[in-house]
Coordinates of C-alpha atoms in Angstrom, one line a residue:
M264 CA 70.9 164.6 30.1
T265 CA 72.2 162.1 27.5
T266 CA 70.9 158.5 27.5
S267 CA 74.2 157.1 26.3
H268 CA 75.3 153.8 27.6
V269 CA 78.0 153.6 30.2
Y270 CA 80.8 151.1 29.9
L271 CA 83.5 149.6 32.1
N272 CA 86.4 149.8 29.8
A273 CA 89.2 148.6 32.1
V274 CA 89.5 147.2 35.6
S275 CA 92.2 146.6 38.2
A276 CA 91.7 145.0 41.6
H277 CA 94.0 144.1 44.6
S278 CA 92.6 141.8 47.3
A279 CA 93.1 138.5 49.0
L280 CA 92.4 137.0 45.6
G281 CA 95.6 138.5 44.2
V282 CA 97.0 141.6 42.8
N283 CA 96.5 140.9 39.1
A284 CA 93.7 139.7 36.9
A285 CA 95.1 136.2 36.3
A286 CA 95.3 135.5 40.1
L287 CA 91.7 136.8 40.6
R288 CA 90.3 134.7 37.8
A289 CA 92.1 131.6 38.9
R290 CA 90.5 131.8 42.3
I291 CA 87.0 132.9 41.5
F292 CA 86.7 130.2 38.8
A293 CA 88.3 127.4 40.8
A294 CA 86.4 124.2 41.2
A295 CA 88.5 123.4 44.3
D296 CA 88.3 125.7 47.3
P297 CA 91.3 128.2 46.9
Q298 CA 91.3 129.1 50.7
A299 CA 92.4 132.7 50.1
L300 CA 92.0 134.0 53.7
L301 CA 94.9 134.4 56.2
W302 CA 94.5 133.2 59.8
T303 CA 96.3 135.9 61.9
D304 CA 96.2 137.9 65.1
R305 CA 97.9 140.9 63.3
Y306 CA 95.0 143.2 64.1
S307 CA 93.6 141.3 67.1
P308 CA 96.4 140.4 69.4
G309 CA 95.7 137.1 71.2
R310 CA 92.7 136.3 69.0
T311 CA 93.5 134.6 65.6
L312 CA 91.0 135.5 63.0
P313 CA 90.5 134.6 59.3
L314 CA 91.1 137.9 57.3
G315 CA 91.1 138.8 53.7
C316 CA 94.5 140.3 53.7
L317 CA 96.5 141.1 50.6
P318 CA 98.5 138.0 49.7
E319 CA 101.7 137.5 51.6
G320 CA 104.6 138.9 49.5
A321 CA 102.4 141.5 47.8
Q322 CA 104.4 144.7 48.0
L323 CA 102.6 148.0 48.3
P324 CA 104.1 150.8 46.2
C325 CA 106.1 153.5 47.9
I326 CA 104.2 156.8 47.9
D327 CA 106.9 159.0 49.3
F328 CA 106.3 161.3 46.3
A329 CA 103.1 162.4 48.1
P330 CA 103.1 165.0 50.9
P331 CA 103.1 163.6 54.4
H332 CA 99.3 164.0 54.9
Q333 CA 98.7 161.7 52.0
R334 CA 101.0 158.9 53.0
S335 CA 98.6 156.3 54.3
R336 CA 98.4 152.6 53.7
N337 CA 94.9 153.1 52.3
N338 CA 96.3 155.5 49.7
A339 CA 99.2 153.1 48.9
M340 CA 96.7 150.3 48.3
A341 CA 94.7 152.6 46.0
W342 CA 97.8 153.7 44.1
G343 CA 98.9 150.0 43.7
A344 CA 95.6 149.1 42.1
V345 CA 95.3 152.2 39.7
Q346 CA 98.8 151.6 38.3
A347 CA 97.4 149.1 35.8
L348 CA 94.9 151.8 34.7
Q349 CA 97.2 154.8 34.6
G350 CA 98.0 154.5 30.9
A351 CA 94.3 154.4 30.1
V352 CA 93.7 157.4 32.3
E353 CA 96.5 159.3 30.6
R354 CA 95.2 158.4 27.1
A355 CA 91.7 159.6 28.1
A356 CA 93.1 162.9 29.4
A357 CA 95.1 163.4 26.2
R358 CA 92.0 162.9 24.2
F359 CA 89.4 164.7 26.2
G360 CA 91.5 167.0 28.4
P361 CA 92.2 166.4 32.1
E362 CA 89.3 168.6 33.2
R363 CA 87.0 166.2 31.5
I364 CA 88.2 163.2 33.5
A365 CA 86.4 162.7 36.9
L366 CA 87.2 160.5 39.9
V367 CA 84.8 158.8 42.4
V368 CA 86.1 156.6 45.2
G369 CA 84.4 154.8 48.1
T370 CA 86.3 154.4 51.4
S371 CA 85.6 154.1 55.1
T372 CA 89.0 153.7 56.6
A373 CA 91.1 156.5 55.1
G374 CA 94.3 156.9 57.2
I375 CA 92.8 155.3 60.3
E376 CA 95.8 152.9 60.8
E377 CA 98.2 155.9 60.9
G378 CA 95.7 157.6 63.3
E379 CA 95.9 154.6 65.6
A380 CA 99.7 154.8 65.7
A381 CA 99.5 158.5 66.4
A382 CA 97.1 158.0 69.2
L383 CA 99.4 155.4 70.8
H384 CA 102.3 157.8 70.5
M385 CA 100.3 160.5 72.1
R386 CA 99.4 158.2 75.0
R387 CA 103.1 157.3 75.5
E388 CA 104.7 160.6 74.8
G389 CA 102.1 163.2 75.6
R390 CA 102.2 164.6 72.0
F391 CA 101.5 163.4 68.5
P392 CA 104.5 162.2 66.4
A393 CA 106.4 164.8 64.3
G394 CA 104.8 165.2 60.9
F395 CA 101.4 163.7 61.8
S396 CA 98.6 165.6 60.1
Y397 CA 94.9 165.1 60.9
P398 CA 93.9 165.4 57.2
L399 CA 95.5 161.9 56.7
Q400 CA 92.3 160.5 58.4
E401 CA 89.8 162.5 56.3
M402 CA 87.6 160.5 54.0
G403 CA 88.3 162.9 51.1
N404 CA 92.0 162.3 51.4
V405 CA 92.1 159.4 48.9
A406 CA 90.2 161.3 46.2
E407 CA 92.5 164.3 46.6
F408 CA 95.6 162.0 46.5
L409 CA 94.5 160.1 43.4
A410 CA 93.3 163.2 41.5
Q411 CA 96.5 165.2 42.3
H412 CA 99.0 162.5 41.3
L413 CA 97.1 161.2 38.3
G414 CA 96.5 164.6 36.9
I415 CA 92.8 164.4 37.0
R416 CA 91.2 167.9 36.9
G417 CA 87.5 167.1 36.7
P418 CA 85.1 166.5 39.6
A419 CA 86.7 164.3 42.3
H420 CA 85.0 163.1 45.4
T421 CA 84.8 160.4 48.0
I422 CA 81.7 158.4 48.9
S423 CA 81.6 157.0 52.5
T424 CA 78.4 155.1 53.0
A425 CA 80.0 152.1 54.7
C426 CA 79.6 148.8 52.8
S427 CA 77.7 150.3 49.8
S428 CA 80.4 152.9 49.1
G429 CA 82.3 151.1 46.3
A430 CA 79.1 150.2 44.4
K431 CA 77.7 153.7 44.8
A432 CA 80.9 155.1 43.4
L433 CA 80.2 153.3 40.1
A434 CA 76.6 154.6 40.1
S435 CA 77.8 158.1 40.8
A436 CA 80.3 157.8 37.9
A437 CA 77.5 156.7 35.6
R438 CA 75.6 159.8 36.5
L439 CA 78.6 162.0 35.8
L440 CA 78.9 160.4 32.4
R441 CA 75.3 160.4 31.4
S442 CA 74.9 164.1 32.5
G443 CA 77.8 165.1 30.3
M444 CA 79.8 166.4 33.2
A445 CA 82.7 164.1 32.3
D446 CA 83.9 162.0 29.4
A447 CA 85.7 159.4 31.5
V448 CA 85.6 158.5 35.2
L449 CA 88.0 156.6 37.3
A450 CA 85.7 154.9 39.9
G451 CA 86.1 152.3 42.6
G452 CA 86.7 151.7 46.2
V453 CA 89.5 151.0 48.7
D454 CA 89.7 150.0 52.4
A455 CA 92.7 148.9 54.3
L456 CA 92.5 146.7 57.4
G457 CA 93.4 148.0 60.8
S458 CA 93.0 147.2 64.5
F459 CA 90.3 149.8 64.9
T460 CA 88.1 148.2 62.2
V461 CA 88.6 144.7 63.6
S462 CA 87.9 145.9 67.2
G463 CA 84.8 147.8 66.1
F464 CA 83.1 144.9 64.3
S465 CA 84.2 142.6 67.1
A466 CA 82.5 144.9 69.6
L467 CA 79.3 144.5 67.6
E468 CA 79.7 140.7 67.9
A469 CA 79.7 140.5 64.1
V470 CA 83.1 138.9 63.5
S471 CA 83.4 135.1 63.1
S472 CA 86.5 133.3 64.4
E473 CA 85.8 130.7 61.7
R474 CA 85.6 131.1 58.0
C475 CA 82.4 132.9 57.1
N476 CA 79.5 130.6 56.0
P477 CA 77.0 132.6 54.0
L478 CA 73.4 131.3 53.9
S479 CA 74.2 128.5 56.3
A480 CA 72.2 127.6 59.4
H481 CA 75.7 127.6 61.1
R482 CA 76.7 131.1 60.0
R483 CA 78.4 133.1 62.8
G484 CA 79.3 136.5 61.2
I485 CA 81.8 138.1 58.9
N486 CA 85.5 137.8 58.1
L487 CA 86.9 141.3 57.5
G488 CA 89.1 142.0 54.5
E489 CA 90.9 144.7 52.6
A490 CA 90.9 145.6 48.9
A491 CA 91.3 148.2 46.2
A492 CA 89.3 147.9 43.0
F493 CA 89.0 150.6 40.2
F494 CA 87.5 150.9 36.8
L495 CA 87.9 153.4 34.0
M496 CA 84.4 154.1 32.8
S497 CA 83.2 156.0 29.8
R498 CA 80.5 156.3 27.1
E499 CA 82.8 154.6 24.6
A500 CA 81.8 151.0 23.9
G501 CA 83.7 148.4 25.9
A502 CA 83.5 144.8 26.9
V503 CA 81.0 145.3 29.8
R504 CA 78.2 147.7 30.2
L505 CA 76.8 149.1 33.5
A506 CA 73.2 148.5 32.3
G507 CA 71.4 149.6 35.5
W508 CA 71.8 150.5 39.1
G509 CA 69.5 151.1 42.0
E510 CA 69.9 152.8 45.3
S511 CA 67.6 152.9 48.3
Q512 CA 67.7 154.0 52.0
D513 CA 65.6 152.1 54.4
A514 CA 67.0 153.6 57.6
H515 CA 65.7 150.8 59.7
H516 CA 68.5 150.6 62.2
M517 CA 72.1 151.8 62.7
S518 CA 73.7 148.4 62.0
A519 CA 70.9 145.9 61.1
P520 CA 69.0 145.7 57.8
D521 CA 65.2 146.0 57.5
P522 CA 64.2 142.3 58.0
T523 CA 61.5 142.6 55.4
G524 CA 64.1 143.3 52.7
Q525 CA 62.0 146.1 51.2
G526 CA 65.0 148.4 50.7
A527 CA 67.0 145.7 49.0
M528 CA 64.1 144.8 46.8
E529 CA 63.7 148.4 45.8
A530 CA 67.4 148.7 44.9
M531 CA 67.2 145.5 42.8
G532 CA 64.0 146.6 41.1
Q533 CA 65.4 150.0 40.3
A534 CA 68.5 148.4 38.6
L535 CA 66.3 146.2 36.5
A536 CA 63.9 149.1 35.6
R537 CA 66.8 151.4 34.7
A538 CA 68.3 148.7 32.4
G539 CA 64.8 148.0 30.9
M540 CA 65.3 144.3 31.7
P541 CA 63.0 141.6 33.1
A542 CA 64.2 139.7 36.2
T543 CA 64.4 136.5 34.1
V544 CA 67.4 137.7 32.1
V545 CA 69.7 137.8 35.2
D546 CA 72.2 134.9 34.9
Y547 CA 74.0 135.2 38.2
V548 CA 73.8 137.3 41.4
N549 CA 76.9 138.1 43.5
L550 CA 75.2 138.4 46.9
H551 CA 76.2 140.8 49.6
G552 CA 76.4 137.6 51.5
T553 CA 78.1 138.6 54.7
A554 CA 77.2 135.5 56.7
T555 CA 75.6 137.6 59.5
T556 CA 72.3 136.4 60.8
H557 CA 70.3 139.4 59.8
N558 CA 71.9 140.2 56.4
D559 CA 71.6 136.7 54.9
A560 CA 68.0 136.3 56.1
M561 CA 67.0 139.7 54.6
E562 CA 68.9 139.2 51.3
S563 CA 67.6 135.7 50.7
R564 CA 64.1 137.0 51.1
A565 CA 64.7 139.9 48.8
V566 CA 66.4 137.9 46.0
R567 CA 63.7 135.3 46.1
A568 CA 61.0 138.0 45.9
V569 CA 62.6 139.9 43.0
L570 CA 64.4 137.2 41.0
G571 CA 62.8 133.9 42.0
H572 CA 64.4 130.7 43.2
R573 CA 66.1 129.5 40.0
V574 CA 68.7 132.3 39.5
L575 CA 72.2 131.2 40.4
V576 CA 73.8 133.0 43.3
S577 CA 76.9 133.0 45.4
S578 CA 78.8 135.1 47.9
T579 CA 82.5 135.6 47.3
K580 CA 83.2 136.9 50.8
P581 CA 84.6 133.5 51.9
L582 CA 87.4 134.2 49.4
T583 CA 88.0 137.9 50.0
G584 CA 86.6 138.7 53.4
H585 CA 84.2 141.6 53.7
T586 CA 86.2 144.5 52.3
L587 CA 83.7 147.1 53.5
A588 CA 83.8 150.2 51.4
A589 CA 85.7 148.4 48.7
A590 CA 83.3 145.4 48.6
G591 CA 80.9 146.7 46.0
A592 CA 83.8 147.7 43.6
L593 CA 85.7 144.4 44.2
E594 CA 82.6 142.4 43.5
A595 CA 81.9 144.5 40.4
A596 CA 85.4 143.4 39.3
V597 CA 84.3 139.8 39.9
A598 CA 81.2 140.4 37.8
W599 CA 83.4 142.0 35.0
H600 CA 85.5 138.9 34.8
V601 CA 82.4 136.6 34.8
L602 CA 81.3 138.5 31.7
Q603 CA 84.7 138.5 30.0
D604 CA 86.5 135.7 28.2
N605 CA 84.4 133.1 29.9
P606 CA 82.8 131.0 27.0
A607 CA 81.5 128.2 29.2
G608 CA 79.9 130.6 31.7
V609 CA 81.8 129.4 34.7
L610 CA 80.5 131.1 37.9
P611 CA 82.1 131.8 41.3
V612 CA 81.4 129.0 43.7
H613 CA 79.4 129.5 46.9
W614 CA 81.8 128.1 49.4
W615 CA 79.9 127.0 52.5
D616 CA 79.1 124.0 54.6
G617 CA 76.0 123.2 52.6
V618 CA 73.6 123.3 55.6
A619 CA 70.8 125.5 54.5
D620 CA 69.0 127.6 57.1
P621 CA 65.4 126.2 57.2
D622 CA 64.1 129.6 58.3
M623 CA 65.3 131.3 55.1
P624 CA 64.0 131.1 51.5
T625 CA 66.0 128.6 49.5
L626 CA 68.3 130.0 46.8
A627 CA 70.1 128.2 43.9
V628 CA 73.7 128.5 45.1
V629 CA 76.6 127.9 42.7
A630 CA 78.2 124.4 43.3
P631 CA 81.8 123.5 42.5
G632 CA 82.2 123.0 38.8
A633 CA 78.8 124.6 37.9
Q634 CA 78.6 126.6 34.7
L635 CA 76.0 128.0 32.4
G636 CA 77.3 126.2 29.3
R637 CA 77.3 129.5 27.5
P638 CA 78.7 133.0 28.0
A639 CA 77.0 134.9 30.8
R640 CA 75.1 137.9 29.6
T641 CA 73.9 139.6 32.8
V642 CA 75.2 139.7 36.3
M643 CA 73.7 141.5 39.3
S644 CA 75.7 142.5 42.4
N645 CA 74.3 143.6 45.7
S646 CA 75.8 145.8 48.4
F647 CA 74.0 146.6 51.6
A648 CA 75.4 148.9 54.3
F649 CA 74.9 150.1 57.9
G650 CA 72.1 152.6 58.2
G651 CA 70.1 150.8 55.4
S652 CA 72.1 152.2 52.5
N653 CA 71.5 149.8 49.7
C654 CA 73.0 149.6 46.1
T655 CA 72.5 147.1 43.4
L656 CA 74.5 147.1 40.1
L657 CA 73.4 145.3 37.0
F658 CA 76.1 144.4 34.4
E659 CA 75.7 143.3 30.8
A660 CA 78.2 141.8 28.4
A661 CA 78.5 144.3 25.5

């Protein structure tokens, strides 16, 4: 195994923050609340919810070139995001050969929206609609779709570990590169909103009817969202390095984290150890920050234990919603932009009501207008999922 560094050479992300880098940067660095969520009952008839939908007017690409079993909204979102990287993928394939390019993508929804429509048709008509194919709903569908139509011939697979999927896709890509199994990897995550997702989290009483309020004593749960975020990763020096990553599995409960935070602490500790960095070098932490009672209590405890109380932190989910399997990749994109072309070290604001929970350890949240006064050097991003699947990524400006 080589010990070569792993770099994030290019990034593209589509989310409630926008469908290009300029829109994303404008919102994450805004000193005034950009209010990016959409209040709608699109996926919850009769109940208006704040959701992190793609911006109104954003057009998904037509993917009629794909066979019917690949024509899902999830795949269209992924295809839209990777268009900005397609030239870089083609150049890497021309240089190394398409069999040396790999693909890793995290998802949890796949073609579930199309499956919902097919189930309703079955209920009304007694049969599935013509052309409906079950593989549309398979988790591996998006990896098959992207690899086939981008001409990627190396290893291609999907990771589906709920809300840690996108982050774990980047860690998996790093392993492929460091093992020498690939020379470049397209890695990221995608999840599209649908009624099934909104209904499922609502049944868990995890969805807030108000904007999510991470770390607040008044937090009431998550706002769901959708996104697609991808990176071209390689061993060739680039602007941002994936310096370390950590993964743990605490298996405390199907849907609640271990309240002690031990699994989260282990993931953060692994990331620092793999990078060979002390905790004191971390400039900023993008929290998992879902605004659920249990996650925020656990994460604040873990961050305080590993990094102390002075490190600056924020959750960007009040801007994007919780994009589930795409969250780790989307928040990695946020980290990438924090480390790029940001001479004053402006950080994403922690948008909340400012009422700290007295039962949780206090953290140094990023206030409007806050900046480091210098370029950021290291950013940590946390992703914690159902079943205790934890992943921490540590990025460094190269």
